[in-house]
mmCIF file of C-alpha atoms in Angstrom:
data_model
loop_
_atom_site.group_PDB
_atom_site.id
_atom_site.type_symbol
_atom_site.label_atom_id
_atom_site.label_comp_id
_atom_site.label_asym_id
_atom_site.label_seq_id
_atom_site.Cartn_x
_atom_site.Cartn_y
_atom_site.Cartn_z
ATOM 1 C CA UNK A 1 0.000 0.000 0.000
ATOM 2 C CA UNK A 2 1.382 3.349 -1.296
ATOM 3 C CA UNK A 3 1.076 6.336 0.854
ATOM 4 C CA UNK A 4 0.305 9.886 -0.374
ATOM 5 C CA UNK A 5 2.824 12.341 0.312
ATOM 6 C CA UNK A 6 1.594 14.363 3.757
ATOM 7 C CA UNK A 7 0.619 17.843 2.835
ATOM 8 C CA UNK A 8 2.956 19.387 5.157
ATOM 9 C CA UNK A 9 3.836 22.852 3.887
ATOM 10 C CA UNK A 10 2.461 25.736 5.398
ATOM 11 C CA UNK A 11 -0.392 28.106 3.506
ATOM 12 C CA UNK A 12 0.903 31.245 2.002
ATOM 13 C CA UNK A 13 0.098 34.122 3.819
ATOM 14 C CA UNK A 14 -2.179 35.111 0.787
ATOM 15 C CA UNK A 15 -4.177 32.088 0.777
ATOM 16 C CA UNK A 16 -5.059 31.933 4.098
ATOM 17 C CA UNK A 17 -6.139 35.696 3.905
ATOM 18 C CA UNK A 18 -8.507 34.063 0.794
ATOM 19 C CA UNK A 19 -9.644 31.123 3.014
ATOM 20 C CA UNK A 20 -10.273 33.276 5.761
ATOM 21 C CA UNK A 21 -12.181 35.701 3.675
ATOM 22 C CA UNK A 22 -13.931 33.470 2.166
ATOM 23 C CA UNK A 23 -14.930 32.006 5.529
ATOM 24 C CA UNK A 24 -16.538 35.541 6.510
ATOM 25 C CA UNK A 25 -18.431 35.709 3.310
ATOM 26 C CA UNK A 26 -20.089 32.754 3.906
ATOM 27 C CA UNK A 27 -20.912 33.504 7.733
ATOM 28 C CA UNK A 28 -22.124 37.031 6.732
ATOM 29 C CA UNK A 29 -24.373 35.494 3.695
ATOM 30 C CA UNK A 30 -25.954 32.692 6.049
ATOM 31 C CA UNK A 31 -26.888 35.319 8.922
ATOM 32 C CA UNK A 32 -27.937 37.995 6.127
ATOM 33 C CA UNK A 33 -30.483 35.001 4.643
ATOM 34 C CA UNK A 34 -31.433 34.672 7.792
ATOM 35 C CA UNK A 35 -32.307 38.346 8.195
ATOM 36 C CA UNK A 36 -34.004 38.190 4.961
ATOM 37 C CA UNK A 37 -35.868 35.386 5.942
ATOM 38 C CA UNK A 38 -37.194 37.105 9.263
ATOM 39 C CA UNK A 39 -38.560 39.975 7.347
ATOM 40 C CA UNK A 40 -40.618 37.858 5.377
ATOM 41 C CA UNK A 41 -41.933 39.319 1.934
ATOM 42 C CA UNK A 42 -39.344 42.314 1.409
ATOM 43 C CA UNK A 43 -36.876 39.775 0.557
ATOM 44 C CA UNK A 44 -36.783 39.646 -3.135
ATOM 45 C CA UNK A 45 -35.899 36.007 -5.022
ATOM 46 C CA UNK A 46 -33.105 37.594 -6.715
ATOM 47 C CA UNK A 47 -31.133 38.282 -3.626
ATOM 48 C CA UNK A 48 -31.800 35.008 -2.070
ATOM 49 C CA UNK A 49 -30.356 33.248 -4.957
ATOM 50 C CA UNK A 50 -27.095 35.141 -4.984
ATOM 51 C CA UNK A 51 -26.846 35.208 -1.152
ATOM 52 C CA UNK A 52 -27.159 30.928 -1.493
ATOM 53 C CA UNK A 53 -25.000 30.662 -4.505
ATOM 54 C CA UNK A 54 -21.883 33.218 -2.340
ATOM 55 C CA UNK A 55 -22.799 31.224 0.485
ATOM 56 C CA UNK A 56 -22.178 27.402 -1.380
ATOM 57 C CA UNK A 57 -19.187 28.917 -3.215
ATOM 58 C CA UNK A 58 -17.117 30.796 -0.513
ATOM 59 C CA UNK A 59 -17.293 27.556 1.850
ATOM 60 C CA UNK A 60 -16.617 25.696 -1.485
ATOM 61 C CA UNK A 61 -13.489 27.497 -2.110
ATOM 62 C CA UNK A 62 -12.052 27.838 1.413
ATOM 63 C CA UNK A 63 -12.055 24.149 1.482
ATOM 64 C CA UNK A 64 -10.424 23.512 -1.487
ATOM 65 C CA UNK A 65 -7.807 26.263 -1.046
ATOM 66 C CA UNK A 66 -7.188 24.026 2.749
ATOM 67 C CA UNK A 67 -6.666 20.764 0.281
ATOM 68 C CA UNK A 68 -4.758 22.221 -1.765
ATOM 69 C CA UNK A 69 -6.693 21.276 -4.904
ATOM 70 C CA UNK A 70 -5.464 21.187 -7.894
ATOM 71 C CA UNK A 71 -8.731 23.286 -9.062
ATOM 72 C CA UNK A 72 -8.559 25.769 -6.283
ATOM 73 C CA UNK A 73 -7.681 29.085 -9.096
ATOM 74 C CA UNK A 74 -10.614 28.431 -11.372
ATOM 75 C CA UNK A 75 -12.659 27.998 -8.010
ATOM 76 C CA UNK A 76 -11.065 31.715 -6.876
ATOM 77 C CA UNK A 77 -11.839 33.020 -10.340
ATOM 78 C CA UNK A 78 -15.929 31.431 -10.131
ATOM 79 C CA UNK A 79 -16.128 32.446 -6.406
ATOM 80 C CA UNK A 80 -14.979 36.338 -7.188
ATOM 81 C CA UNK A 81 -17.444 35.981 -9.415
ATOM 82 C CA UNK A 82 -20.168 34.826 -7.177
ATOM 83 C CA UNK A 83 -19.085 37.640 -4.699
ATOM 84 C CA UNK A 84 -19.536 39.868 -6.891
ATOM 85 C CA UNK A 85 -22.925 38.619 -8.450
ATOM 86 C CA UNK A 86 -24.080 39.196 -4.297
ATOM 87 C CA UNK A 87 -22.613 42.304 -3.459
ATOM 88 C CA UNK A 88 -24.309 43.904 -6.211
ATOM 89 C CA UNK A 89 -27.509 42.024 -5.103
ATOM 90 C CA UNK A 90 -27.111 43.701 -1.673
ATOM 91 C CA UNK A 91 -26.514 46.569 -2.886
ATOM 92 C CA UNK A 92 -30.352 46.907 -3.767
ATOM 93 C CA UNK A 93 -31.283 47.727 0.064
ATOM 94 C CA UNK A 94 -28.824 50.053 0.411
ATOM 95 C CA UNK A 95 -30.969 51.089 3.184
ATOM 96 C CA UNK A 96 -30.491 47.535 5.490
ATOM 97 C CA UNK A 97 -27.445 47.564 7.637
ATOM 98 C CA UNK A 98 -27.312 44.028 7.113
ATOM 99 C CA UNK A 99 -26.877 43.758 3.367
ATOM 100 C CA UNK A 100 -24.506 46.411 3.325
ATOM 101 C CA UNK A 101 -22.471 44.100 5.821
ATOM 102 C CA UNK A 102 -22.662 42.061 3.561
ATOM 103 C CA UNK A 103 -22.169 43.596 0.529
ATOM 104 C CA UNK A 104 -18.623 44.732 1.902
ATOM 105 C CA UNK A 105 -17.628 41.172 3.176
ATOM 106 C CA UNK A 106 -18.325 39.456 -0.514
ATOM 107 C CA UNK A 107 -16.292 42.452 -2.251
ATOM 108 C CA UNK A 108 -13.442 41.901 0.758
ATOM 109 C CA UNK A 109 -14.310 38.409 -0.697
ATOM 110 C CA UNK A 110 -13.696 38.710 -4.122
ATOM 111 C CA UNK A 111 -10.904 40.987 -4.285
ATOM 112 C CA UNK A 112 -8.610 38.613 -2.123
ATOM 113 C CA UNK A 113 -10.049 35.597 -4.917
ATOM 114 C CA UNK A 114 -9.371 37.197 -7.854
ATOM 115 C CA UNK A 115 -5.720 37.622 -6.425
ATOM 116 C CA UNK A 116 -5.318 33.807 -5.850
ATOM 117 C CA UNK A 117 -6.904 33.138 -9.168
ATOM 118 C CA UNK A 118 -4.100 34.647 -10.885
ATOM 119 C CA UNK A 119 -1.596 33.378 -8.390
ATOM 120 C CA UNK A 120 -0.066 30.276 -9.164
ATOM 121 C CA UNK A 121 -0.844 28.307 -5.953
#
């Protein structure tokens, strides 16, 4: 029986900025559906879908930035994406303290992605 090679070496500094951005994002889009959810009708479709997709795709991506998968730069590149996609979302209730939250942590979000994305990891 062969044995894998132990993953010993340490994230780069960058990366674990991304994973621990992405982390945020997703704890910030679970508590703002959550909000949305307790206010009942205001909540539009729209934003629900894009705070679920940032949500999926930020927890996604942390954990395959921790296993070092061999996919983890296209999953930076789809997950800035997804930040974005919410942030702008948000951005419709510019008048909820909540969204805007949240709004800030997926663009915190996407700008440390997009830098891994283009990083060779």
């Amino acid at each position: 029986m062969t044995q894998q090679p132990a993953t010993t070496t340490a994230m780069s500094t960058e990366m674990q900025a991304c994973v621990d951005a992405c982390m945020a994002c997703h704890t910030v889009c679970e508590e703002t559906m959550s909000s949305c959810l307790q206010k009942g009708g205001q909540a539009q479709m729209q934003i629900m879908r894009a705070l679920i997709d940032c949500a999926e795709m930020t927890r996604m991506c942390a954990d395959m930035m921790m296993r070092r998968s061999p996919m983890s730069a296209e999953m930076c590149a789809m997950c800035a994406r997804a930040c974005d996609m919410c942030a702008e979302a948000c951005m419709a209730m510019p008048d909820d303290a909540q969204m805007m939250r949240c709004a800030e942590a997926c663009r915190r979000c996407a700008e440390t992605c997009r830098a891994m994305a283009g990083a060779t990891m």
